[in-house]
Short mmCIF file of C-alpha atoms and ligand atoms in Angstrom, two decimals:
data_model
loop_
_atom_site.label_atom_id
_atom_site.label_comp_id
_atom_site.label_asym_id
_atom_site.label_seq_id
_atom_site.Cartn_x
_atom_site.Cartn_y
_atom_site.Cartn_z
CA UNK A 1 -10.15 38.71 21.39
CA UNK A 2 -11.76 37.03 24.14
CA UNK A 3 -9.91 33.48 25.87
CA UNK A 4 -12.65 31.43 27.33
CA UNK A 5 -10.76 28.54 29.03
CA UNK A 6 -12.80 25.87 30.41
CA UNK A 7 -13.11 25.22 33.76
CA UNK A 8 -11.04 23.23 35.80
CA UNK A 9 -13.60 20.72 36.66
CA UNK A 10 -14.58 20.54 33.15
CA UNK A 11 -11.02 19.90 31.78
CA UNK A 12 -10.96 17.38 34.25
CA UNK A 13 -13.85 15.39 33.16
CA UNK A 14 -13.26 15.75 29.56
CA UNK A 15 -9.04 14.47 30.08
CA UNK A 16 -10.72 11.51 32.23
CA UNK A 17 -13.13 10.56 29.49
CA UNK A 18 -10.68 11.10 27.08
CA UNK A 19 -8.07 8.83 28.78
CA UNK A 20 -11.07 6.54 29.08
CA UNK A 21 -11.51 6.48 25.16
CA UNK A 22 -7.99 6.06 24.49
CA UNK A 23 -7.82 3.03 26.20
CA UNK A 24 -10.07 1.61 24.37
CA UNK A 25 -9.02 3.01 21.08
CA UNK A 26 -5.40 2.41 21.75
CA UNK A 27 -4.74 -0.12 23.43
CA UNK A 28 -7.63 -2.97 22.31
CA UNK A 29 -5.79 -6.26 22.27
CA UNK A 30 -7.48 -7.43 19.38
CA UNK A 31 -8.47 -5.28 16.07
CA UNK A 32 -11.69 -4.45 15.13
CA UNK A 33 -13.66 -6.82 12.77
CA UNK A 34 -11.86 -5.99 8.76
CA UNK A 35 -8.62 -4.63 10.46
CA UNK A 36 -5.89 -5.67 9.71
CA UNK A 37 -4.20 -7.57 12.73
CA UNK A 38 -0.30 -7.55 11.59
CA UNK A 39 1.45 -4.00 11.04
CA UNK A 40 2.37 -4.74 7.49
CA UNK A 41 -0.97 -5.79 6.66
CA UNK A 42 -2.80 -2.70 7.92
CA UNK A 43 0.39 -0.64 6.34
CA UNK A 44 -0.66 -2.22 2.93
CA UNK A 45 -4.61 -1.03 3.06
CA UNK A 46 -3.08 3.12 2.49
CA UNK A 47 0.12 1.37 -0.06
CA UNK A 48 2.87 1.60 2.58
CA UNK A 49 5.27 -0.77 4.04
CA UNK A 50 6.19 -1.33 7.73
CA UNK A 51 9.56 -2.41 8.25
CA UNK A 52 12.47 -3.00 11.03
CA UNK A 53 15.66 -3.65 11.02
CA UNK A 54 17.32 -7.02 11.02
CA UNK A 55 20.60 -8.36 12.81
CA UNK A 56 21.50 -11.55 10.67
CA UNK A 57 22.92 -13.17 14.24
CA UNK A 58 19.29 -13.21 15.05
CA UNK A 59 17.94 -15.21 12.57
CA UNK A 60 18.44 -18.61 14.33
CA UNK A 61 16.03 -17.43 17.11
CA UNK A 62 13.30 -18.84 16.84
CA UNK A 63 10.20 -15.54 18.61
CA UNK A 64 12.53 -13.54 16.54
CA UNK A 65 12.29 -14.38 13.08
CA UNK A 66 8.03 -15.57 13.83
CA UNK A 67 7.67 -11.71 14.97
CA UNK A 68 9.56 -11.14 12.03
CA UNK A 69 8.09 -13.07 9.42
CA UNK A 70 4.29 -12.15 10.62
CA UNK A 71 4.88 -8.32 11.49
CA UNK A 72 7.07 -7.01 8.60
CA UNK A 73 7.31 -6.52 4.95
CA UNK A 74 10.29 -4.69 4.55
CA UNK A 75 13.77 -5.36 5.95
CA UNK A 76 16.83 -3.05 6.49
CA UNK A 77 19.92 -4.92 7.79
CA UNK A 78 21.17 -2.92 11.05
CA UNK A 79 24.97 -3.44 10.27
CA UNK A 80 25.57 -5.95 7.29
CA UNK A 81 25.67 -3.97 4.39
CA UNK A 82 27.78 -1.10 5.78
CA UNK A 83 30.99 -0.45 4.62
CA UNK A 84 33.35 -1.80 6.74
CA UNK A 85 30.64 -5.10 6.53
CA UNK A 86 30.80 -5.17 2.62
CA UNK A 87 34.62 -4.46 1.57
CA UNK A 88 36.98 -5.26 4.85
CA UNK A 89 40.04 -5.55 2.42
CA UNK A 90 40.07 -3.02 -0.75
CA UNK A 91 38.03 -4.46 -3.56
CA UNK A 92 37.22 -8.07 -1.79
CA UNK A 93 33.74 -8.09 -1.61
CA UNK A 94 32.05 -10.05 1.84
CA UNK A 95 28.53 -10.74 0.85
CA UNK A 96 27.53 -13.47 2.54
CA UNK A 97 26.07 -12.30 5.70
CA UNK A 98 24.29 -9.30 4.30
CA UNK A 99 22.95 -12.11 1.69
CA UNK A 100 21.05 -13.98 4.67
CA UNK A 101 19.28 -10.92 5.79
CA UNK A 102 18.68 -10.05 1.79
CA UNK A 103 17.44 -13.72 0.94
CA UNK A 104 15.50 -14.22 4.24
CA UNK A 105 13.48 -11.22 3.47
CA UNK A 106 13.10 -11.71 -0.31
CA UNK A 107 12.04 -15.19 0.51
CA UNK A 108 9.44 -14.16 2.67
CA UNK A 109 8.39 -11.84 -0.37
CA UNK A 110 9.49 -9.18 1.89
CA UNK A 111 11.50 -5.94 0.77
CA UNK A 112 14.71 -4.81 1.51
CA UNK A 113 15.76 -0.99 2.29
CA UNK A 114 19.49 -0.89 1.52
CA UNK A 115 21.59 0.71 4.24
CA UNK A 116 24.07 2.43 3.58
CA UNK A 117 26.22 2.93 0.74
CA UNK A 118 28.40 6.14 2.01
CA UNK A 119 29.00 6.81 5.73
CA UNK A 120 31.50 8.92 7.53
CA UNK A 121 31.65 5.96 10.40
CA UNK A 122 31.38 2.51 9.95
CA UNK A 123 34.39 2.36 7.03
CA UNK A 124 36.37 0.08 6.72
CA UNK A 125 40.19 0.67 8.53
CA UNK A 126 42.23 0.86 5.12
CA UNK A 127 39.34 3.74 4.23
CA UNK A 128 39.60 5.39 6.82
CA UNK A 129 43.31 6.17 6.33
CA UNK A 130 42.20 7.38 2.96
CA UNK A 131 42.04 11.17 1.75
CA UNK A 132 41.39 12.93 -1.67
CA UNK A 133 40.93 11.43 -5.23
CA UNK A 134 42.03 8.12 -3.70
CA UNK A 135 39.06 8.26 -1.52
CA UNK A 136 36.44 9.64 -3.78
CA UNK A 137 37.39 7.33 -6.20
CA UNK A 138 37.57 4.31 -3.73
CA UNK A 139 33.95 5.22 -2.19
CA UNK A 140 32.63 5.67 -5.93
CA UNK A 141 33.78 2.26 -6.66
CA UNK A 142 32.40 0.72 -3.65
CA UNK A 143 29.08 2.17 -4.43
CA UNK A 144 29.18 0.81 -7.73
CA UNK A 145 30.13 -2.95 -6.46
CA UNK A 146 27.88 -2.99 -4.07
CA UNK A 147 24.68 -1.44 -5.76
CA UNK A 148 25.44 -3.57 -8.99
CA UNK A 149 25.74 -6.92 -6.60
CA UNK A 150 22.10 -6.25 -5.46
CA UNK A 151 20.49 -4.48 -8.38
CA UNK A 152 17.11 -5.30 -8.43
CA UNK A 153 16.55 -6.45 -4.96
CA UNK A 154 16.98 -3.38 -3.35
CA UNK A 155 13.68 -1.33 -2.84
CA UNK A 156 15.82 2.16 -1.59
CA UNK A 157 19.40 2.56 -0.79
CA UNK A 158 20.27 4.50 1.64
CA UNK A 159 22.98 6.45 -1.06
CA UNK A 160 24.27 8.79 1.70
CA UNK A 161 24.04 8.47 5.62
CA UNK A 162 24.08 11.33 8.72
CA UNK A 163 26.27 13.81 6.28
CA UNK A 164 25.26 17.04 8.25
CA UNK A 165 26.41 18.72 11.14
CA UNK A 166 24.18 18.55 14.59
CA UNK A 167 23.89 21.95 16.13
CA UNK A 168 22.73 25.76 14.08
CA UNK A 169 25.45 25.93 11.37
CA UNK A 170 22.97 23.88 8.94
CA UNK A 171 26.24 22.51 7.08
CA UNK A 172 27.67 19.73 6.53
CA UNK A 173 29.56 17.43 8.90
CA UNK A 174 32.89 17.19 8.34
CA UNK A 175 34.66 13.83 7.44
CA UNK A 176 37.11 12.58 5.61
CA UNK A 177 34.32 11.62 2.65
CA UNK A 178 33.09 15.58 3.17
CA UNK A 179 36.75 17.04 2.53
CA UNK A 180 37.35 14.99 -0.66
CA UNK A 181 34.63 17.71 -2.25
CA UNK A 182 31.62 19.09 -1.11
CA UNK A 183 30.26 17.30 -4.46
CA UNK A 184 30.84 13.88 -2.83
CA UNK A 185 27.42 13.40 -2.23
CA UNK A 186 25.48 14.15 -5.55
CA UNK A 187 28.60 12.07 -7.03
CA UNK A 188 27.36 9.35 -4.62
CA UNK A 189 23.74 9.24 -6.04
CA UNK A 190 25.25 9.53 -9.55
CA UNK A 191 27.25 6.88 -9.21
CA UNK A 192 24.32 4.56 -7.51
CA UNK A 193 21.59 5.59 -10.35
CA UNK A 194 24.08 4.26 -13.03
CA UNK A 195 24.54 1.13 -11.32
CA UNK A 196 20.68 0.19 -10.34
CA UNK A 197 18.51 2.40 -12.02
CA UNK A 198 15.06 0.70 -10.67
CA UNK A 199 16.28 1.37 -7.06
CA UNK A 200 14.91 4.72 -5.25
CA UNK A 201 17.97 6.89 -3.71
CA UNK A 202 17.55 8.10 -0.34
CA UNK A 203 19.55 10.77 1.60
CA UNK A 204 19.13 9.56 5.19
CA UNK A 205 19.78 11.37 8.13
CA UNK A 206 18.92 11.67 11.85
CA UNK A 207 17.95 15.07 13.69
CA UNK A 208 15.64 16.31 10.30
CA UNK A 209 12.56 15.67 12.47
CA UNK A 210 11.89 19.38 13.29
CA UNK A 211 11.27 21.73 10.68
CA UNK A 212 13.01 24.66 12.81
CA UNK A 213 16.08 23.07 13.19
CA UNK A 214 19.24 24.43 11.11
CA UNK A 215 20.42 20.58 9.91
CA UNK A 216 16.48 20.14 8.81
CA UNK A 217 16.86 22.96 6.73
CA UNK A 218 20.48 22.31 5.55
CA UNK A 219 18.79 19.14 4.21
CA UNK A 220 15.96 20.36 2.89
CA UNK A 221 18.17 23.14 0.53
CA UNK A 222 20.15 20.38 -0.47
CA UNK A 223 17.71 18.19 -1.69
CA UNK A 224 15.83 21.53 -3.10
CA UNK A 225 19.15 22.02 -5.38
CA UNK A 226 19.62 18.15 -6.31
CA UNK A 227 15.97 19.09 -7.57
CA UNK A 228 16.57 21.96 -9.32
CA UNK A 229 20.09 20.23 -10.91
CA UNK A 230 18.85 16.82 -11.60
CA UNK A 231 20.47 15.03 -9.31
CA UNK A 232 19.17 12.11 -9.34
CA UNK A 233 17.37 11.67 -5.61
CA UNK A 234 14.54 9.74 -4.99
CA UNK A 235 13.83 10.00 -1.34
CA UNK A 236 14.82 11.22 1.91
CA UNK A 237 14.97 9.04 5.18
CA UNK A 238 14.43 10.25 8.43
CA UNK A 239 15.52 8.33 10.80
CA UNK A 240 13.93 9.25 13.96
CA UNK A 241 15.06 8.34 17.32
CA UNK A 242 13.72 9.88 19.38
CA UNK A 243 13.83 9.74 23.72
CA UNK A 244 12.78 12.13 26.53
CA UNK A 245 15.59 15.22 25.12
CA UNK A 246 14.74 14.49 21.58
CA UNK A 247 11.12 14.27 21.53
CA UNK A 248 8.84 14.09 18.15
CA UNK A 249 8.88 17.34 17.38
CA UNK A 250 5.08 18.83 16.71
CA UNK A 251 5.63 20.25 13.56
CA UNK A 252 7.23 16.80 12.37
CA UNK A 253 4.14 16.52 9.41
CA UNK A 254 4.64 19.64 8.17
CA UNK A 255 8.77 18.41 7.95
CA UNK A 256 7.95 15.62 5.96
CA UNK A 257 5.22 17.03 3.86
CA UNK A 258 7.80 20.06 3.07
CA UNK A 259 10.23 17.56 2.10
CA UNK A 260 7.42 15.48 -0.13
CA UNK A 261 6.59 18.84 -2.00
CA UNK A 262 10.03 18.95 -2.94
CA UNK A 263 9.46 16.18 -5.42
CA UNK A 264 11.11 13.19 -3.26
CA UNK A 265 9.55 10.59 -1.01
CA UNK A 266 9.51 9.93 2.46
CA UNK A 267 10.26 7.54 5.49
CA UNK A 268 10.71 7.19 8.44
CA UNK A 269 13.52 5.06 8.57
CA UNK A 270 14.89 4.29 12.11
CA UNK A 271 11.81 4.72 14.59
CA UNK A 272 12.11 4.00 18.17
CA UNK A 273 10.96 6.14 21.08
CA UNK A 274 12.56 5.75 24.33
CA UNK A 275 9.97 4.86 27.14
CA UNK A 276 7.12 2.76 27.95
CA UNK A 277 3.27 2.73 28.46
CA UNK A 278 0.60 5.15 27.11
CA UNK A 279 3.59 7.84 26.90
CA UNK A 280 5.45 6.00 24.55
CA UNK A 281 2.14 4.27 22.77
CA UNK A 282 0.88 8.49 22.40
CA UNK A 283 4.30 9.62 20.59
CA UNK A 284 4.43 6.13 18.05
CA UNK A 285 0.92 7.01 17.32
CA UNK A 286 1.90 10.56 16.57
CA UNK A 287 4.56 9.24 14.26
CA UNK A 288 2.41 6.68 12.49
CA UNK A 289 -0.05 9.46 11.59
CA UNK A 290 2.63 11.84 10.63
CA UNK A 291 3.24 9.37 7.80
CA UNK A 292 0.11 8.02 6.97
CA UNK A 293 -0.67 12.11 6.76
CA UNK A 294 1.68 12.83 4.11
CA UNK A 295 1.07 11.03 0.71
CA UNK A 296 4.18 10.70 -0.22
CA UNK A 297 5.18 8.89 2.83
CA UNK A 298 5.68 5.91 1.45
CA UNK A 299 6.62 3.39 4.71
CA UNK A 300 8.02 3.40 8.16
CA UNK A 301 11.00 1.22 9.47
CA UNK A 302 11.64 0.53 13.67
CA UNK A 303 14.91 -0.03 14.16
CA UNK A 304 14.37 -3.88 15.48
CA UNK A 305 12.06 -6.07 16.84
CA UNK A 306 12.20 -6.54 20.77
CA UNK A 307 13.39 -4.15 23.17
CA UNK A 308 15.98 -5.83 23.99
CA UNK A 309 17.64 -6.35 20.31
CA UNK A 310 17.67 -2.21 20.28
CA UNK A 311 21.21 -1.02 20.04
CA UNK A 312 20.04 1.33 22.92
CA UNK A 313 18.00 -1.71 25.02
CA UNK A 314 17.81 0.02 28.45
CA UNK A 315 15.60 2.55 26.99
CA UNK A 316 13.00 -0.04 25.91
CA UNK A 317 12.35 1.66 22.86
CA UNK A 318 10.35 -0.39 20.50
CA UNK A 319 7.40 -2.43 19.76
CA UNK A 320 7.82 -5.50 21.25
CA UNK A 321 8.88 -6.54 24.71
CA UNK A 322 12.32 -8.58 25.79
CA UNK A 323 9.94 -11.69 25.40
CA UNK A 324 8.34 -10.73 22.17
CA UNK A 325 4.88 -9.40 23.56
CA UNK A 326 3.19 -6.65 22.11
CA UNK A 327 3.78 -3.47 24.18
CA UNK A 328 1.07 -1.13 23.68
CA UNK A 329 3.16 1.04 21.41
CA UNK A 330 1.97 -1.96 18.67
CA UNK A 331 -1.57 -1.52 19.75
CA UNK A 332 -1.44 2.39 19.18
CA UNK A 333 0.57 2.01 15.84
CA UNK A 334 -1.75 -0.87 14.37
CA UNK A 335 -4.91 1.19 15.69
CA UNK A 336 -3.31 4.38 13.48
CA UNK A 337 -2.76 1.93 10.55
CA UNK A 338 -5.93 0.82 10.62
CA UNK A 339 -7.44 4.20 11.27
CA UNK A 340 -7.44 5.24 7.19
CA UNK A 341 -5.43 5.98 4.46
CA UNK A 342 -4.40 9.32 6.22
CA UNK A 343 -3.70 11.24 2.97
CA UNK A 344 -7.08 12.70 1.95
CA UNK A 345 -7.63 12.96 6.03
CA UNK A 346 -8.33 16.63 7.32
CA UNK A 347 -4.86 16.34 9.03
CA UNK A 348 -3.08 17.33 5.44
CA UNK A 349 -0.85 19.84 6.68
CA UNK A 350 0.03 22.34 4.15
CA UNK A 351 -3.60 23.26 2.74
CA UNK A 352 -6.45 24.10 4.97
CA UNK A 353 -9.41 22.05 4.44
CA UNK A 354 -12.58 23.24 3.12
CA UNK A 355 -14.48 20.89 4.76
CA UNK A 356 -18.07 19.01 3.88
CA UNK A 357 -21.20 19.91 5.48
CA UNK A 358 -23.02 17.20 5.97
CA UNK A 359 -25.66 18.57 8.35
CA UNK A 360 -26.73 20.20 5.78
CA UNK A 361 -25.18 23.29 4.60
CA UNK A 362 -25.88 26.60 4.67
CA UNK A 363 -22.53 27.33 5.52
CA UNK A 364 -18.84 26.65 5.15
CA UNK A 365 -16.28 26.59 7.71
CA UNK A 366 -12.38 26.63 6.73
CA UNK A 367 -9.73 25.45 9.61
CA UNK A 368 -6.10 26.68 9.20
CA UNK A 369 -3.25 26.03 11.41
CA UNK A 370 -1.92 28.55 14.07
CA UNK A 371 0.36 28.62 17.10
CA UNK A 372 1.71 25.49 17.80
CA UNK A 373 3.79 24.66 20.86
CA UNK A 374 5.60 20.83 21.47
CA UNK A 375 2.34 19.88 23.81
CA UNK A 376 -0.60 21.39 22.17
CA UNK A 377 -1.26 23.81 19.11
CA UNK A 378 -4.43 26.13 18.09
CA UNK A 379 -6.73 26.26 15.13
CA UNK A 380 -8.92 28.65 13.72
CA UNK A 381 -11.94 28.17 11.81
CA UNK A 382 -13.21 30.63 9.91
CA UNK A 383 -16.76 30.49 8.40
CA UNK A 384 -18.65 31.94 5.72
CA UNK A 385 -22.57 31.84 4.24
CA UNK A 386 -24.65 32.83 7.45
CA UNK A 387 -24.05 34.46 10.72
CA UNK A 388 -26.27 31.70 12.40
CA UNK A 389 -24.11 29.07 12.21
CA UNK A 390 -22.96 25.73 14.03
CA UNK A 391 -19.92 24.30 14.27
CA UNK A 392 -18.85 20.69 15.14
CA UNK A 393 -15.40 20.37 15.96
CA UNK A 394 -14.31 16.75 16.62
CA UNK A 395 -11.07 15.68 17.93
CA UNK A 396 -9.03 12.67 17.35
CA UNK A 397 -7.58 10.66 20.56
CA UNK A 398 -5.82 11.30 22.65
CA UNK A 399 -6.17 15.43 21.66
CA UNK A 400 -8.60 17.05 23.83
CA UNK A 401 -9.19 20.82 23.29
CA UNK A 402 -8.40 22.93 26.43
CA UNK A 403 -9.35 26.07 25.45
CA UNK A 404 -11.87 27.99 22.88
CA UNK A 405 -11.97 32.11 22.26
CA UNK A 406 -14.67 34.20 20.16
CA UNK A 407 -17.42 31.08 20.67
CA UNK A 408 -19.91 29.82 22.74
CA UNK A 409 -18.67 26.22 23.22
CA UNK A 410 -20.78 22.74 24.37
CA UNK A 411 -19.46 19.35 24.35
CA UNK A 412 -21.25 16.38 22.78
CA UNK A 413 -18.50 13.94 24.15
CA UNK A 414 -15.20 14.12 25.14
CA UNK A 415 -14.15 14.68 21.63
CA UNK A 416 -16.85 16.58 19.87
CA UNK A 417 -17.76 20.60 20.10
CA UNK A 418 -20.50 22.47 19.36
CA UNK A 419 -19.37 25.89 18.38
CA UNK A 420 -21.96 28.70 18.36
CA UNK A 421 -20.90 32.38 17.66
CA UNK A 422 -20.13 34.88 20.23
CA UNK A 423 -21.90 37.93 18.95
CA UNK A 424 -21.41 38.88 15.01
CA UNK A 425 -17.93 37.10 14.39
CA UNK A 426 -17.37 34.58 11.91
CA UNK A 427 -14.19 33.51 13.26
CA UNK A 428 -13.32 31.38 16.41
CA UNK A 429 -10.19 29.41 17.83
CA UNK A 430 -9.22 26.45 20.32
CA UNK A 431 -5.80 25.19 21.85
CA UNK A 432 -5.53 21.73 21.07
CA UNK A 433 -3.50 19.13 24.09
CA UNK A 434 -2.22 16.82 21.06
CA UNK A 435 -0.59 14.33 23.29
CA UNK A 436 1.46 12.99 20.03
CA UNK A 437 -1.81 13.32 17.80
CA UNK A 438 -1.12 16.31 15.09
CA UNK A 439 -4.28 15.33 12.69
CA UNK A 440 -6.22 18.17 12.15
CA UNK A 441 -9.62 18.33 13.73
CA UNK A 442 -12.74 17.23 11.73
CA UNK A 443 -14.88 20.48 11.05
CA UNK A 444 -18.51 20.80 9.87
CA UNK A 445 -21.24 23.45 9.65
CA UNK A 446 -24.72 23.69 9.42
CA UNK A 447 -26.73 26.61 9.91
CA UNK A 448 -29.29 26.60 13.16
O1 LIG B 1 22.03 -0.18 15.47
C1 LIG B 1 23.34 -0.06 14.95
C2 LIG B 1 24.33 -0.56 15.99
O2 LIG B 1 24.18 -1.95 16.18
C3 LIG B 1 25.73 -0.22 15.55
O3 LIG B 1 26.64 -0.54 16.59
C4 LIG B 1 25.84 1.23 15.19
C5 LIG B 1 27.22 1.54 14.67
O4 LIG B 1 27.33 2.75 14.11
O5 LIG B 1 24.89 1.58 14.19
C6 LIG B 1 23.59 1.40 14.64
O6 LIG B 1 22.70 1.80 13.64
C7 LIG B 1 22.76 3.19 13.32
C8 LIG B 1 22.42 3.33 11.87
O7 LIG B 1 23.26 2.54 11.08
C9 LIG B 1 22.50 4.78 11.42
N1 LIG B 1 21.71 5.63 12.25
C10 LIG B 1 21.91 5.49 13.69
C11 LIG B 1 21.75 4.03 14.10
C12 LIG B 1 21.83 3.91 15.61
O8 LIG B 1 23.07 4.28 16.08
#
């Protein structure tokens, strides 16, 4: 196998013209004409939501709740419905906090994301003191208060929150929830199925984003046997925060669309990115098409509005600015809303594509998946029905391919080859720079 990388002059031009295209692509201030021009609105044209996360002493500000009420049409409250928020003395009920978050949203014909029913942190003091049947039966009873008090105005609860361990064991975390039975959880869901059957059950969790990690998998053979057992699970949140040590992982589509072929939905529950400027815009983008790749990836939530409501502010990790402006991470997320559905896209993860042909035929040419590394990641095509063939290979921004082997390679743009072959084969490769941007390539053949 022969590795024809381009060179360095041409990589040059092509990453200038591509930079050059992706500030116009990403960063437009205003939509195209038939875009949608509010996140929620161009979430709606595939069927998904875009939420954040609400603090209920915010809702007197004025740029808060506008950004709010114009941006979003689902609503998670950061802290109100926690534990500790929702029962401060044993079986007294505080509702009226969480209720403002719950009635501003619903009165805005919003949705609300419930968050979280069972939590090793955030419990109340006289739980925490708590061990054993006393526990299980206290945290089974707080469930079913609190998921009866909002039945049918809860969208998804998060059920269970952050119950596995960080680092390779793949197990769970332990707490004092975790050592009343390792059936705690699935007698979680149980318990919040019987008392709001209509609302979807999440397991949420941070650190899931990368397929290869051990607590990804942990998660992913628990949800597997709440399948097999009938558990009843609905969905599985990942929360995603991400910053310069935890970056989005480049196998994050394939996570989620391993977890959708479980049977469950997904979101992404939590999103913010530590950073700023066309870094931060790339990764956002990445994350938005992860989603909108994935069928069953039903909605993604930031976790607030302006940087500087983020519980981690100094790392300016959302969509808006400390004065409410649109940073360009909301230009490159509403330009990957408004980019398609996603889910019939070629960037489905788990099936190569057999792709149309529309310059006429003659030939078919099938791209599967190789290597993939966190900055970049190859593809094959193979191609069948004449030796002559030619193959256009188009990129999405901000990818730019960097390298080709077994073809003869031209460039139509920045973002579109023309493969030819390289003696008899019928088989050829590239490395892909994805700069946040999994979707697969576009691929079409015609014979010359
Ligand atoms: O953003 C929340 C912050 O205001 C709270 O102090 C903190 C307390 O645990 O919880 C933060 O939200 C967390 C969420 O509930 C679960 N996933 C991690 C979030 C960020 O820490």
């Amino acid at each position: 196998m022969t590795l024809t990388v381009k060179s360095v002059g041409r990589v040059t031009l092509v990453s200038s013209l591509v930079a050059a295209a992706a500030g116009m692509a990403i960063f437009a201030a205003a939509p195209a004409s038939g875009a949608a021009d509010t996140l929620a609105a161009a979430a709606q044209q595939s069927g998904r939501y875009f939420g954040t996360a609400v603090a209920a002493n915010k809702l007197g500000d004025g740029t808060y709740v506008n950004i709010l009420n114009r941006e979003f049409d689902m609503v998670t409250a950061e802290n109100e419905m926690k534990m500790d928020a929702l029962e401060p003395n044993q079986n007294q009920f505080s509702y009226g906090t969480a209720d403002r978050i719950v009635n501003q949203a619903i009165g805005q014909g919003k949705r609300v994301r419930g968050h979280a029913l069972a939590w090793h942190m955030q419990q109340p003091g006289w739980m925490q003191n708590m061990g054993g049947t006393q526990l299980r039966n206290a945290m089974l009873n707080h469930i079913t208060q609190v998921a009866t008090y909002y039945r049918g105005k809860i969208y998804a609860w998060d059920v269970v929150n952050e119950a596995f361990a960080d680092g390779n064991s793949g197990g769970r975390r332990d707490s004092n929830l975790q050592r009343t039975g390792n059936d705690w959880i699935e007698a979680a869901f149980r318990a919040a199925r019987s008392a709001d059957p209509n609302a979807k059950l999440c397991y949420n969790d941070y650190n899931t984003d990368n397929w290869s990690h051990a607590k990804t998998q942990g998660v992913y053979n628990m949800v597997r046997d709440f399948k097999s057992r009938g558990v009843p699970i609905d969905c599985v949140g990942f929360q995603a925060h991400f910053n310069s040590g935890n970056p989005v992982p480049s196998n994050y589509h394939t996570t989620l669309q391993n977890f959708a072929d479980l049977g469950v939905d997904v979101q992404i529950t939590e999103l913010d990115i530590e950073g700023s400027g066309s870094s931060q815009a790339q990764q956002f983008q990445g994350v938005t098409q992860a989603c909108l790749a994935v069928a069953r990836c039903t909605g993604i939530t930031v976790w607030g509005i302006r940087d500087s409501d983020s519980w981690r502010a100094s790392g300016t990790p959302l969509l808006f600015d400390g004065s409410g402006n649109k940073k360009q991470a909301y230009n490159s997320v509403l330009s990957a809303l408004n980019s398609g559905t996603g889910t019939t896209s070629p960037s489905t993860p788990t099936s190569p594509t057999t792709p149309s042909n529309p310059g006429g035929g003659g030939c078919t040419a099938t791209y599967s998946e190789g290597e993939k590394w966190n900055d970049r990641f190859n593809g094959n095509v193979t191609v069948s029905g004449s030796n002559n063939w030619i193959v256009t290979v188009t990129v999405s921004s901000p990818q730019r391919i960097i390298a080709t082997w077994n073809t003869s390679a031209s460039w139509d743009s920045a973002n579109v080859m023309t493969a030819r072959p390289n003696g008899n084969g019928n088989s050829f490769g590239f490395t892909i720079m994805h700069g946040g941007n999994w979707n697969w390539p576009s691929i079409s053949c015609r014979t010359a």
